[in-house]
Amino acid sequence: MFASALGLAAASLTPNAASAQQPATEADVVHGQAIQVDVDARDVQRGIFHVTETLPIASSGVLRLRYPEWLPGKHSSAGKIANLTGFDFTANGQTLSWKRDPLDVFSILVDVPAGVSSLTAKFMYLAPLERDQGRVTVAPAMLSMGWHEVSLYPAGQPVRDIQVYSSVRLPAGWTQASALEPTGDADAGNVVHFKPVSYETLVDSPLVAGSNYKRVDLGSDVYLDLFGDEPGNLDATDKQLQLHRDLVTQALKLFGVRHFDHYDFLVSMSDYLGGIGLEHHRSSEDGVPPDYFTDWDKRALNRYLLPHEFVHSWNGKHRRGADLATPDFHEPMQDSLLWVYEGQTQFWGSILAARSGLVTKDQALDMLATVAASYDQKAGRKWRPVIDTTNDPIMAHRNPAPWPSWQRSEDYYVEGMLAWLDVDMLLREKTKGKKSLDDFAKLFFGGTDGDWSVSTYRREDVVDALNTVYPYDWSTFLKQRIDDIAPHAPLDWIGQGGYRLTFDKEPNSYIAARQTNYKMADFSYSLGLSIGNNGEVSQVYWGSPAFDAKLTPGTTIVGVNGREYSADVMKTAIDDSEGSDAPIALTVKRAGRVSNVDITYHGGQLYPHLERVKGTPARLDDLLAPLK
Ligand SMILES: [Zn+2]
């Protein structure tokens, strides 16, 4: 292949080239003196961010400026270096030459002559304009900007030691929100200057700006920053806002303390800005549909997002897996503890959504039934343990996969949650309701109110904390659920919680909402496939009747039992299959060919539910109930 052959040639040539030259002297910036990053973000129409960066220079030679590569929250090498363009480096009125390090393409090497005390770097960041170019971050009425996109940092120091003054110039009439604190200095045009922070904090403090904006005080120094495509998107009712206040109250009751001095939910309610859910220490980027408030009943699925991202301030930002806490954005991250970082956040995000009332108890139970059933039938669990999926951010980059149920995809999120449900229910059972994962949360994620340092941990620390809550062989317990290949998902919590997993012909509320919101029909638990409203197969479960019939994603189902395809026609065919010997006869279209495919299935429509087992302790209800 062309790309890999070229890569090989470059790598094999470099040692010779290097040995033929004298190693260049390394230039350095003045340590302890702040750099300045000024961004002109007015060209929203074309998505061009103009940056001027000023660095204090201590010594001449080759200055290595890095573009953030390994991004917190992405847990992977995800910096969009190819979109950083138009380099223009100057000092003392002279243009300086630059080149890229071919062995580290995120490094720009600038020749700094003697006698230079200040270097000016000008460049442009080009925001993706179409979805296939990356997440779209500019829209007619809003933009989102991460400082990792629009800045370079000098190599040679931990990023927490680099101080940065920053400013952004916004389109006229637009307002920004972020965790950064404006200085309040007046300036011509719509420029916001920010108080200096470390480069680490700057990168952890993205901003959203827009013309339709409303800020809502949720109490306890937590704010909802709402940006809409249209002014009407901001029309939240008092009751809806109260549920978000209850989220804050319930989270603080759970963890006991805050690991922020202030916190901003940066909520983009948009059809045009790319979707996002990204955690930061004192803020989060929360992308939801424009009718998040105005079509409340339809948007229940989106109400798990803010609780999840909020929990990350404690789990992920304050407490962080030791192998994930790197000194800069160049050193590779390792993701071995994401089953805590994301798994327990998935757990608490779901529980807090229910405890706050953002979703009802029944909606939460339907969500849990759905993930229990779907993870239990993932064939990939026969070869791949959860721990191996913690490598997925680095190796798969969330690229669409042909057979996700066999490949597994970041299963440490949801199966991590299922494992933590097992922990919680075991604690409640063994201690007769006196202890639960709430006690672990206070112990492990608590500490001092307002302390927003990073506190790293290893797996042993997790086991120790569990043993402090209740002595048990947690090491083996976790190994069985995280490290071992397990033919079934961790589902002990269902019985211990006072429920059983059942299947019937009625989609539960979670599946029904998914079918409506994603415009598809979900036959995962019967035929083992889901189908878009246009008849195109979107997913086939490995090992399912649909898989055995050799159906694939991308195939369009044209006809079912001699009738034109619709979701209702398919449902009737599945119902009729019960008690019949005949297969379900499909006419399908793929790659310019039309063919007939028979699915051998006689089980009728099936959808999962959690059904209360009368006379047993309702521990799951206790977990989902708001803290007093
Ligand atoms: Zn997360």
XYZ file of C-alpha atoms and ligand atoms in Angstrom, residues 75 277 279 308-309 312 341-342 345-346 413, ligand 1:
12
model
C -7.981 8.614 26.092
C -20.267 14.391 25.631
C -15.863 15.710 30.602
C -22.686 11.175 33.301
C -20.432 14.118 32.471
C -16.614 12.710 35.743
C -13.277 5.815 34.991
C -16.087 5.168 32.513
C -19.389 6.903 35.747
C -21.884 5.060 33.550
C -18.572 1.537 29.756
Zn -17.620 9.268 30.216
